[in-house]
Tab-separated table of C-alpha atoms in Angstrom:
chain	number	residue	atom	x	y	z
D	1222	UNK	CA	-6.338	-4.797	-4.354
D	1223	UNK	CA	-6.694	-1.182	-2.780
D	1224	UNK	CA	-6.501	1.561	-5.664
D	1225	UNK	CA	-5.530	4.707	-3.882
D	1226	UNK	CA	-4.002	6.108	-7.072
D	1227	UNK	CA	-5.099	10.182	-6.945
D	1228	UNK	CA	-5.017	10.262	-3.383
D	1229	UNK	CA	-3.247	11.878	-0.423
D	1230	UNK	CA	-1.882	10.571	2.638
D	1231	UNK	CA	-3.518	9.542	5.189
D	1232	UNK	CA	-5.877	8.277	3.010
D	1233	UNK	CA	-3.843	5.347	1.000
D	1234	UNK	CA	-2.667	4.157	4.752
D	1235	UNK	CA	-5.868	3.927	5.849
D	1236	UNK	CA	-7.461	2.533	2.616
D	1237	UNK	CA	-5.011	-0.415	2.964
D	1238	UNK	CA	-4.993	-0.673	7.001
D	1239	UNK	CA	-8.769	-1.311	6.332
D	1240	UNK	CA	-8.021	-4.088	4.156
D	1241	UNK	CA	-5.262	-5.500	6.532
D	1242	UNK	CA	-7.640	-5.805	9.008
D	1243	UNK	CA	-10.806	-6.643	7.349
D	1244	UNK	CA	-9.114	-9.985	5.665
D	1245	UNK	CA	-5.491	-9.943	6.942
D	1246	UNK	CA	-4.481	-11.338	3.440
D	1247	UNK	CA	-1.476	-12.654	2.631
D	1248	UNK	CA	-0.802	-10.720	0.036
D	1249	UNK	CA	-2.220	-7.607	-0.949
D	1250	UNK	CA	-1.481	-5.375	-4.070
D	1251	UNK	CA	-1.740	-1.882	-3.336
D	1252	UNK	CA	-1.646	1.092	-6.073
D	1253	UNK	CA	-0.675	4.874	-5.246
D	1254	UNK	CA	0.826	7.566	-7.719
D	1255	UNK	CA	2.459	9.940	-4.958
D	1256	UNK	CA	5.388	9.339	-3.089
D	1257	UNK	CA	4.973	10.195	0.165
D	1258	UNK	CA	1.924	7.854	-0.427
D	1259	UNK	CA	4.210	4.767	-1.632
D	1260	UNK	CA	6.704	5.678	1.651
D	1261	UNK	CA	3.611	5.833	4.377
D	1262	UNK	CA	1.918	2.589	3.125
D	1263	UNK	CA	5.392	0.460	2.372
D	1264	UNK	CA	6.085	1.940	6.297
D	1265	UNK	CA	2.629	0.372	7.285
D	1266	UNK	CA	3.174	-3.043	5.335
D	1267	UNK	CA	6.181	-3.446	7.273
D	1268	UNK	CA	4.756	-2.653	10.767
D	1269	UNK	CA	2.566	-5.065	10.275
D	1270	UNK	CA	5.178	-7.600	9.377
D	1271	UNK	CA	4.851	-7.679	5.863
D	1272	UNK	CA	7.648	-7.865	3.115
D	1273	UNK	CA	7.322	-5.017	0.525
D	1274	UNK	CA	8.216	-5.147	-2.601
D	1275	UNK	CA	7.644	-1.465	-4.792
D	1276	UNK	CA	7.597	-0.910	-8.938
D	1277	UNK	CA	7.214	2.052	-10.684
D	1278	UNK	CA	4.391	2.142	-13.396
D	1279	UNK	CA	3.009	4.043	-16.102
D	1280	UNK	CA	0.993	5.799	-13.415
D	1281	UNK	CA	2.725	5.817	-10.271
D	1282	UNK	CA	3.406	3.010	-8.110
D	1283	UNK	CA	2.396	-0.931	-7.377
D	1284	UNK	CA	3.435	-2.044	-3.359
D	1285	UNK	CA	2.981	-5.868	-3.302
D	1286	UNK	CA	2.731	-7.055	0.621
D	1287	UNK	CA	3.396	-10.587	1.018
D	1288	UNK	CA	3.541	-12.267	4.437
């Protein structure tokens, strides 16, 4: 899981493009409360051929990849 909840883009992209390429899991909860955040990384999940599913939450929002 990559927690990028309080921070601003670039960082939640590159948070979780670590994690893609450290384990290339197949799937991969990620956690952001801005939404420029939850548009960059759901654009980055998909580049890299991942489905992306998005909920809202008490605190922002949950991206599930799943490949």
């Amino acid at each position: 899981m990559v927690d990028a909840r309080g921070l601003l883009c670039p960082m939640p992209v590159i948070m979780t493009q670590k994690e893609v390429k450290a384990n290339n899991p197949s799937t991969l909860e990620i956690l952001v409360d801005d939404e420029c955040a939850k548009e960059n990384v759901t654009r980055f999940g998909k580049s890299q051929g991942y489905n992306v599913e998005v909920a809202d939450t008490d605190d922002g929002y949950k991206l599930v990849f799943t490949k």
